Short mmCIF file of C-alpha atoms in Angstrom, two decimals:
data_model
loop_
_atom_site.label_atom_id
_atom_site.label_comp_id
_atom_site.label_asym_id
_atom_site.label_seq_id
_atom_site.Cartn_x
_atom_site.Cartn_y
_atom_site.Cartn_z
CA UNK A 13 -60.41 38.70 52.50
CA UNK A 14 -56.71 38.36 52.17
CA UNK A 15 -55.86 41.30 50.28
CA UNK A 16 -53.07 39.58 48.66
CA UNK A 17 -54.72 37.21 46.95
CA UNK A 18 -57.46 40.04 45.82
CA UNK A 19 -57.20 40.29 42.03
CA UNK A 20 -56.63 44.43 42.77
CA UNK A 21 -53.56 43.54 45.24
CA UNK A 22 -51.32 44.69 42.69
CA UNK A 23 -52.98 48.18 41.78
CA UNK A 24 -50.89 51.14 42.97
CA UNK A 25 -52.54 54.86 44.12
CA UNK A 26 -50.33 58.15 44.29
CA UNK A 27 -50.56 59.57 48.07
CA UNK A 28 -51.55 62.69 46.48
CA UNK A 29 -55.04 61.43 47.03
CA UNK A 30 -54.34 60.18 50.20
CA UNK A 31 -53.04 63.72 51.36
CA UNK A 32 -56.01 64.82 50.05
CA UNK A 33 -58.46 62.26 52.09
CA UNK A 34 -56.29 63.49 54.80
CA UNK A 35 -56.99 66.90 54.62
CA UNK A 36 -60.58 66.43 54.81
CA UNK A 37 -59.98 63.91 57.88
CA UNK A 38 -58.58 67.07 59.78
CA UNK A 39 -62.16 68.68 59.61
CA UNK A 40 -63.13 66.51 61.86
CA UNK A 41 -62.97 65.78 65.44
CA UNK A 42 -60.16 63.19 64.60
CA UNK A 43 -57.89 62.16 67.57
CA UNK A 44 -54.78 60.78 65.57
CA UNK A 45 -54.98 60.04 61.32
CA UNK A 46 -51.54 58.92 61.86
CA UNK A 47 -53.23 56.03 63.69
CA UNK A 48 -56.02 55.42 61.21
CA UNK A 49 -53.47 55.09 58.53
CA UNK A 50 -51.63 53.01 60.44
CA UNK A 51 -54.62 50.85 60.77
CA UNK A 52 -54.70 50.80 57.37
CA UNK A 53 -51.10 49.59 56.84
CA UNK A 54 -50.23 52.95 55.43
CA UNK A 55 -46.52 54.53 57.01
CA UNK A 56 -47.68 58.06 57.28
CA UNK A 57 -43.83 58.83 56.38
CA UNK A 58 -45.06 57.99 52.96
CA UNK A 59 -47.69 60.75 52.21
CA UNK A 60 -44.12 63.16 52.67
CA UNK A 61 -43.10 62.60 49.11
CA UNK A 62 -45.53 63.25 46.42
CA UNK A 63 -43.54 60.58 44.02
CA UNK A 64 -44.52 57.70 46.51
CA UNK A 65 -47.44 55.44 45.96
CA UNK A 66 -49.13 52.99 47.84
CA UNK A 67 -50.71 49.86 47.52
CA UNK A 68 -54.53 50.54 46.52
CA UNK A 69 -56.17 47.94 48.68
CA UNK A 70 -54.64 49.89 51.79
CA UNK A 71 -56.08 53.07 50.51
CA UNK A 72 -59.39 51.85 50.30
CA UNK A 73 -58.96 50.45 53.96
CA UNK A 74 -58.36 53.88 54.30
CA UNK A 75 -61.09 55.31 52.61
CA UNK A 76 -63.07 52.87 54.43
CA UNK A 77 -62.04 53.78 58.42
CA UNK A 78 -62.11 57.77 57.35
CA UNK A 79 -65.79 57.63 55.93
CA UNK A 80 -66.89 55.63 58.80
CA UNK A 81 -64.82 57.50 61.96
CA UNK A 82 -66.29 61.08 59.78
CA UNK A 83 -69.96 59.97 60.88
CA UNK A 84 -71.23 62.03 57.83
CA UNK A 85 -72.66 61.27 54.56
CA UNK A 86 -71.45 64.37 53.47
CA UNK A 87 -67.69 63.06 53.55
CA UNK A 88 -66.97 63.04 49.88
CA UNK A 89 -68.16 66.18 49.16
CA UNK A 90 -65.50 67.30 52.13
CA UNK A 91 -62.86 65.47 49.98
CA UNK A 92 -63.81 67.10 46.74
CA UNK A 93 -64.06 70.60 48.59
CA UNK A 94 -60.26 69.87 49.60
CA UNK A 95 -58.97 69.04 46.11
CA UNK A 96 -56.38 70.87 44.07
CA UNK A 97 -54.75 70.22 40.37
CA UNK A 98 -52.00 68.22 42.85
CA UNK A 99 -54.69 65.61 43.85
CA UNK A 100 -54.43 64.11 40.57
CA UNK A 101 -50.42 64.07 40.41
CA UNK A 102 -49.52 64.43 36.61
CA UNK A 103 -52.89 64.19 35.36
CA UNK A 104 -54.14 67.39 37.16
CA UNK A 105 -50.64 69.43 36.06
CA UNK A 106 -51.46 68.35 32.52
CA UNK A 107 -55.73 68.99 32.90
CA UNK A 108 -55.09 72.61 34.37
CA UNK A 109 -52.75 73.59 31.23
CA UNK A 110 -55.02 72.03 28.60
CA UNK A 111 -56.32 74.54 25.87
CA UNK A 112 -60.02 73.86 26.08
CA UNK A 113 -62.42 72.06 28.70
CA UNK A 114 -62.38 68.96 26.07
CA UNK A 115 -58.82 68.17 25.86
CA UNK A 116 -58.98 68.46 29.83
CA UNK A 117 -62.09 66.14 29.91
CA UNK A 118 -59.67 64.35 27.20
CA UNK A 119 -56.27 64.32 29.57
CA UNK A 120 -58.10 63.27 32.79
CA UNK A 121 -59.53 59.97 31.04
CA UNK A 122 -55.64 59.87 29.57
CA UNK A 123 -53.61 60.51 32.29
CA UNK A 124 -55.69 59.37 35.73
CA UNK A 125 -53.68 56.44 36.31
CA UNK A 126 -50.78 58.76 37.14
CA UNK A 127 -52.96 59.69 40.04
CA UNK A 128 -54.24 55.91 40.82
CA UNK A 129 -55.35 52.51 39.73
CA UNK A 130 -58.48 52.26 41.43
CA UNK A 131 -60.86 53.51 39.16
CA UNK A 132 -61.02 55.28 35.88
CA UNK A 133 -62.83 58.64 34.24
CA UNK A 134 -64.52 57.75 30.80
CA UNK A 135 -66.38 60.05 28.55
CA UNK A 136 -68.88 59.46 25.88
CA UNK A 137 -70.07 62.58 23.80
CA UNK A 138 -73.06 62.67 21.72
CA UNK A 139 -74.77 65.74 19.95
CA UNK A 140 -76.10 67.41 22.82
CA UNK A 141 -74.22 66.19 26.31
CA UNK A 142 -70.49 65.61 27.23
CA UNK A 143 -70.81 62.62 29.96
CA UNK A 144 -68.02 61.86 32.24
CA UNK A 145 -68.35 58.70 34.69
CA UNK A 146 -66.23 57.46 37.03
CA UNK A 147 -65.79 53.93 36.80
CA UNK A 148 -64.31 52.10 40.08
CA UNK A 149 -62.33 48.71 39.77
CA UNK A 150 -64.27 47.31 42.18
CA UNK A 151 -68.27 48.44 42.17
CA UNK A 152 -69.19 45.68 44.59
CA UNK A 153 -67.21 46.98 47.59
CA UNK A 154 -69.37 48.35 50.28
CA UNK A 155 -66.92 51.84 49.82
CA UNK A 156 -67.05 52.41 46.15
CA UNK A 157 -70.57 54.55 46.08
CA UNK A 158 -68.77 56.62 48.76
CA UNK A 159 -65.19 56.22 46.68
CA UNK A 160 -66.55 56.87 43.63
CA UNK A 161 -68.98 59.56 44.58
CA UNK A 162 -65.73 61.71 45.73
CA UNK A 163 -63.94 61.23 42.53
CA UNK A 164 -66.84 63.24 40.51
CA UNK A 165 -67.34 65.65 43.19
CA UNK A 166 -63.34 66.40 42.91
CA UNK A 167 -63.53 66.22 39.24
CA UNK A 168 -66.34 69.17 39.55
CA UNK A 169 -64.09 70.92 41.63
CA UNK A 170 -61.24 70.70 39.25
CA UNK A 171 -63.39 71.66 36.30
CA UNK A 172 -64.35 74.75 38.71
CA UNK A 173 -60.69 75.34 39.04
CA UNK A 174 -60.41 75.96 35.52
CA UNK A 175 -63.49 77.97 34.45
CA UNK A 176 -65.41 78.63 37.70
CA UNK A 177 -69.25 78.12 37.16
CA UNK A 178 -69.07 77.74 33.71
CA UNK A 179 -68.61 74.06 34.65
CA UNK A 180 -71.82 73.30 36.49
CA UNK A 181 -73.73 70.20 34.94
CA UNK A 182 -76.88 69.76 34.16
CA UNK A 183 -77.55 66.23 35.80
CA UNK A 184 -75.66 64.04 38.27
CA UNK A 185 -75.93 60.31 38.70
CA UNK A 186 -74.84 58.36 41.84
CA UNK A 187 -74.42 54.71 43.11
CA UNK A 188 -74.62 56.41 46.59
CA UNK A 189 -77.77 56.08 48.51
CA UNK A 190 -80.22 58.72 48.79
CA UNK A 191 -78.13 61.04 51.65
CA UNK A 192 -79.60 62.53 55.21
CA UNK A 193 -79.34 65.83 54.04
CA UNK A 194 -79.70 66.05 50.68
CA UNK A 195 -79.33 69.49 50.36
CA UNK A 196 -75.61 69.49 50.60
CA UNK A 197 -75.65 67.84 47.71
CA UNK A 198 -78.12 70.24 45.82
CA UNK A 199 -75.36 73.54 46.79
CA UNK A 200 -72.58 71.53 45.76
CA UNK A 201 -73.46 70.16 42.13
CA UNK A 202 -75.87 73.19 41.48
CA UNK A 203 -78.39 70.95 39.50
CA UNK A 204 -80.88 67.90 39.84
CA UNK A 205 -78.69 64.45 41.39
CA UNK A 206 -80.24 61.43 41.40
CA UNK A 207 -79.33 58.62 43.73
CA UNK A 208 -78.69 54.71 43.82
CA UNK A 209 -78.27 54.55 40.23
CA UNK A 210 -75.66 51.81 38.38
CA UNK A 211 -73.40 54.32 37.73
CA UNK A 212 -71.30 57.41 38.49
CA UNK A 213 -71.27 60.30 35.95
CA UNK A 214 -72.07 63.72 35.01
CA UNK A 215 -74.00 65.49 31.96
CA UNK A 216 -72.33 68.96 31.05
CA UNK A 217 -73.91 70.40 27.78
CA UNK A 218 -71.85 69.37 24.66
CA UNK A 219 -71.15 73.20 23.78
CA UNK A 220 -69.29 73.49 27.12
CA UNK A 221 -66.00 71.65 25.85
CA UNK A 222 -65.64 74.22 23.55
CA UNK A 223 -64.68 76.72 26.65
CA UNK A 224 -60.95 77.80 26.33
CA UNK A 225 -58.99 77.61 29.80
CA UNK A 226 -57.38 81.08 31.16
CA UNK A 227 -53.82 81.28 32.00
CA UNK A 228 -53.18 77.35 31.13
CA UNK A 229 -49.56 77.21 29.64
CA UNK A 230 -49.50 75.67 26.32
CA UNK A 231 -45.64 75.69 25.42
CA UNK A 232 -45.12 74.20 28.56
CA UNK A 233 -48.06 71.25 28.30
CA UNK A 234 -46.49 70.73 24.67
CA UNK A 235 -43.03 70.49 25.99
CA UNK A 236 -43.89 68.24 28.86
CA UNK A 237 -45.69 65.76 26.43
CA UNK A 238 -42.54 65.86 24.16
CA UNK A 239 -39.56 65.80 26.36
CA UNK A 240 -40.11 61.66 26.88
CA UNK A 241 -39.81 61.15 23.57
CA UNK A 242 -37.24 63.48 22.82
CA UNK A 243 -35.13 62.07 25.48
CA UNK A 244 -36.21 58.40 24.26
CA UNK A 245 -34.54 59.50 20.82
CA UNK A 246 -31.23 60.81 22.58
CA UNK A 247 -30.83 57.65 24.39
CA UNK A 248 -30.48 55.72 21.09
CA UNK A 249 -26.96 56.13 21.44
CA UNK A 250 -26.32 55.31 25.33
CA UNK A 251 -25.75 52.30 26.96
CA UNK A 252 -29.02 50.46 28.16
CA UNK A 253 -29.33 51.17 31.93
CA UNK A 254 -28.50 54.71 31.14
CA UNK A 255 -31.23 55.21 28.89
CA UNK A 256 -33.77 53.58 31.19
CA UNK A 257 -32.78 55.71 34.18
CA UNK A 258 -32.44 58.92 31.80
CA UNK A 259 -35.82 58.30 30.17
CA UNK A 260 -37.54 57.65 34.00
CA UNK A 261 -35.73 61.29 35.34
CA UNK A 262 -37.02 63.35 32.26
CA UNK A 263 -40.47 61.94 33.17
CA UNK A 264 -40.18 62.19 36.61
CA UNK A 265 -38.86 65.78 36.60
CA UNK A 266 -41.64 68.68 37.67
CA UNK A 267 -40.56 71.32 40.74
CA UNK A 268 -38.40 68.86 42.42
CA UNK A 269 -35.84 66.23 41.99
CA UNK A 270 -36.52 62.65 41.09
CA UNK A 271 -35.81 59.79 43.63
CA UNK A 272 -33.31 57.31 43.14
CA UNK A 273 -35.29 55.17 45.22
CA UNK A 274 -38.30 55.79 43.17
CA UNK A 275 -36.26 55.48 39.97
CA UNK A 276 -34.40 52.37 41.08
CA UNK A 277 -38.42 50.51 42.22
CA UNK A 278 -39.62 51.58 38.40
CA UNK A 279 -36.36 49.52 37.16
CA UNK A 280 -37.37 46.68 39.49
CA UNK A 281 -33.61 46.50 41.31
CA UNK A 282 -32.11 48.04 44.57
CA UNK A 283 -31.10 51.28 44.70
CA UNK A 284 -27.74 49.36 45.05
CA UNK A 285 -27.86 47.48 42.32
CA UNK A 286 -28.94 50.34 40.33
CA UNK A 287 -25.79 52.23 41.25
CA UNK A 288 -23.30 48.87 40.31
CA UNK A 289 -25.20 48.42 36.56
CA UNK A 290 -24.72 52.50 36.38
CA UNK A 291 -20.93 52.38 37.05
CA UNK A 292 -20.21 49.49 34.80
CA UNK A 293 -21.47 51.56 31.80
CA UNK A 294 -19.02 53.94 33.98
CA UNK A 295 -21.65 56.36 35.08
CA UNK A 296 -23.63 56.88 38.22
CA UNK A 297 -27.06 57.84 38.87
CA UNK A 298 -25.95 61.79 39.76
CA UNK A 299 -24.02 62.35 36.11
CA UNK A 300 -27.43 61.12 34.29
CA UNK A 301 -29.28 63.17 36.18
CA UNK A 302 -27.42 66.18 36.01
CA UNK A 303 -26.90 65.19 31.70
CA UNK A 304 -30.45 65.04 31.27
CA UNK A 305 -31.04 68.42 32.70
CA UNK A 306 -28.35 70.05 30.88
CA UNK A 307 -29.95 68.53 27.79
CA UNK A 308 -33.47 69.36 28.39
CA UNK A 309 -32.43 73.02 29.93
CA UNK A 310 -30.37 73.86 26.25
CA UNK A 311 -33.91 73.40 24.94
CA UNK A 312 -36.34 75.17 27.04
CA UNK A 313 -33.91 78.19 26.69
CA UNK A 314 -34.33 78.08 23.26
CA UNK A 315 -38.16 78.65 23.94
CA UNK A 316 -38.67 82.22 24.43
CA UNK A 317 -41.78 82.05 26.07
CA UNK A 318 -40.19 79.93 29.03
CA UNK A 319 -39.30 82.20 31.78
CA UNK A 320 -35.99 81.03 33.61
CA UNK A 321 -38.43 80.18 36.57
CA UNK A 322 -40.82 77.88 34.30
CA UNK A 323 -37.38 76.64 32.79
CA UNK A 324 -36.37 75.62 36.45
CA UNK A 325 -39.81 74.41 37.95
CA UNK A 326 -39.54 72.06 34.07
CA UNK A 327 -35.86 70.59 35.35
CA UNK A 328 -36.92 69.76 39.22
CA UNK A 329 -35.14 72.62 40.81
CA UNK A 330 -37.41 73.62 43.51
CA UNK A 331 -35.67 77.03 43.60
CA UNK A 332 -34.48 79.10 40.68
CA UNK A 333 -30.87 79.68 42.30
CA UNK A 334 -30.04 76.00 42.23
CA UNK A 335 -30.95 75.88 38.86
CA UNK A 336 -28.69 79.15 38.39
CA UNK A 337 -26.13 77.38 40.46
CA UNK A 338 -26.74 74.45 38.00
CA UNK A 339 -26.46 75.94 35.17
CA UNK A 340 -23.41 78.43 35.45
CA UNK A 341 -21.26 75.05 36.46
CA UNK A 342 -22.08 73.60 33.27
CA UNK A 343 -21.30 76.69 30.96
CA UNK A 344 -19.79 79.00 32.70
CA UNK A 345 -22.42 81.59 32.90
CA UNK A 346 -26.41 82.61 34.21
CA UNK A 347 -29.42 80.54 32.19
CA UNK A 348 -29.72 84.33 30.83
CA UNK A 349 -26.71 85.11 30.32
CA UNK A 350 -26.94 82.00 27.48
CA UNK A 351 -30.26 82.62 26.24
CA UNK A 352 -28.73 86.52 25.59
CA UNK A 353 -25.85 84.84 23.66
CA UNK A 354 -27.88 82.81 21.96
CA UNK A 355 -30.75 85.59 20.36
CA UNK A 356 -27.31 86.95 19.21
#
C-alpha cells in the first residue's frame, strides 16, 4: 500500500521511541540498524535530537523489519525492558512527577501523543480494578499485536519505575498469539496473561492508584503545566508571530534549547521565513528566546523550592553555568545572588 494515501500517513511519532526500539535492536546479532532504518525511510541523523519526529507509517516499517530480523517472540518484552521516563517524551517527564499512581495512569492517557500518534492508553475504573489498554490506530496490521503488546509491557515498566512491585497487575490481556516460550512472559508481568484476545490492557486493583510516587517533583509538574498559559497571557500584548514563537519555546523548553527548525515546522514556514516575519515585528528568533527565559527564570526564582539547577534544567540550559552566564548578562548578577536580594 502506498503509504501516502494510508488514512495514518499524516500521524507523527517522537524518535524517543524509536531510540528506544533501537536499543533493544542492539541486543541482537544485528549487522547495521542504520541500514534497517534506512530501509524504513528513517535518516538515522534524526533519532540525534529528541525534539524530532517522524512520520508514523515509517516507524511501523520499522517496527516491522526489527521484530522480524530479532527472530524472537520475546521482542517486545526486550523493548519494554529498555524503556525509561524519556521513551514517552513529555508524557513520561510529566507521569514520573505525578503525585499518585492515578494522576500518572491519568497523564499517560493525557499526554501520550507527545510521545506518538500511533496508538493511545485509555483507562476505565470501576469499584474494584483500574484497567489500562492500549489502543493502536491500526488493529488490523499484521504488527500491531507485536506493537501494541510493547506499549503495555513499557507502560509496566514505567509504572515499576515509579513504585517498583507495587505495580504488578493482576491480569494481562493480549492480541498477540499464544508465544514459544511463554514463560518469559509469566517473569515479566508476574501474574496470569492471556493471549489472542480483542484487546490490549491490564487489571491493577482499584486501591493501587491511591499509591503516592517517591521523589516526584510537584512544584515543578505544577509549574510546567502552567508556564503555557502564563506565557499565553504575556503574549496578549506582543505582536502575533512573536507570541506564536514565544508560546512554542516556553513549551518546548526542558534540559535543552528549542530548535528553530523545530519551532519554524510547528508554524508551518521556513526557518527563513520565520526569521523575515520575526524582524518585521523588529525582533528575531534569538531575542524571544532569550525574553522568554528571562521571564519564566524571574518566576521560578521566586519559588523557593526550585534549586538554581531545577531552575536551569526548567529554561533549556543543559548546564547550570550557561544559565549563570545567562542570567548575570541580563541583571547584572548570579540567579542567587537575585533570589538573595529578593528574600530581602
Amino acid at each position: 500500500m502506498n503509504p501516502e494515501a494510508s488514512p495514518n500517513s499524516d500521524l507523527q511519532v517522537s524518535v524517543s521511541l524509536t531510540q528506544t526500539l533501537v536499543k533493544a535492536l542492539q541486543e541482537y546479532a544485528v549487522p547495521d540498524i542504520n541500514d534497517l532504518l534506512l530501509q524504513a525511510d528513517i535518516d538515522p541523523a534524526l533519532l540525534l535530537e529528541t525534539e524530532n519526529r517522524i512520520p508514523f507509517f515509517k516507524q511501523e516499517h520499522f517496527w516491522q523489519l526489527a521484530n522480524q530480523i530479532s527472530g524472537d517472540d520475546g521482542f517486545p518484552l526486550a523493548f519494554a525492558e529498555h524503556t525509561q521516563p524519556a521513551s514517552f517524551s513529555v508524557a513520561g517527564y510529566i507521569v514520573m512527577n505525578s503525585r499518585t499512581i492515578g494522576e500518572a495512569m491519568d497523564a499517560m492517557v493525557t499526554y501520550q501523543r507527545s510521545a506518538g500518534e500511533g496508538g493511545s492508553f485509555a483507562l476505565q475504573r470501576d469499584d474494584e480494578n483500574l484497567n489500562i489498554q492500549y489502543l493502536p490506530v491500526n488493529p488490523d496490521s499484521p504488527i500491531s499485536p507485536i506493537r501494541s503488546c510493547a506499549l503495555i509491557a513499557a507502560n509496566l515498566v514505567l509504572g515499576r519505575w515509579l513504585v517498583g512491585s507495587a505495580y504488578t497487575p493482576t491480569h494481562v490481556s493480549l492480541c498477540l498469539p499464544e508465544p514459544e516460550h511463554k514463560q518469559r512472559f509469566d517473569d515479566f508481568f508476574q501474574c496470569p496473561v492471556s493471549y489472542q484476545q480483542s484487546s490490549d490492557f491490564m487489571l491493577f486493583p482499584r486501591e493501587l492508584e491511591n499509591t503516592a510516587i517517591p521523589h516526584a517533583s510537584h512544584e515543578i509538574l505544577d509549574l510546567m503545566k502552567q508556564r503555557a498559559e502564563k506565557i499565553i497571557n504575556a503574549a496578549t500584548h506582543k505582536a502575533p508571530v512573536t507570541a506564536q514563537v514565544s508560546k512554542l519555546i516556553a513549551e518546548s523548553l526542558l534540559g535543552q534549547e528549542p530548535d528553530k527548525a523545530r519551532i519554524a515546522e510547528k508554524l508551518g514556514v521556513s526557518q527563513r521565513t520565520l526569521q523575515r516575519k520575526l524582524a518585521k515585528e523588529k525582533s528575531s528568533y534569538q531575542e524571544v528566546l532569550d525574553k522568554t527565559r528571562h521571564q519564566l527564570a524571574l518566576d521560578y526564582l521566586q519559588q523557593p523550592k526550585l534549586t538554581i539547577t531545577d531552575t536551569a534544567y526548567l529554561l533549556g540550559f543543559t548546564e547550570p553555568s550557561a544559565f549563570y552566564r545567562a542570567f548575570k548578562k541580563w541583571h547584572g548578577m548570579t540567579p542567587g545572588q537575585y533570589r538573595e536580594n529578593q528574600g530581602s
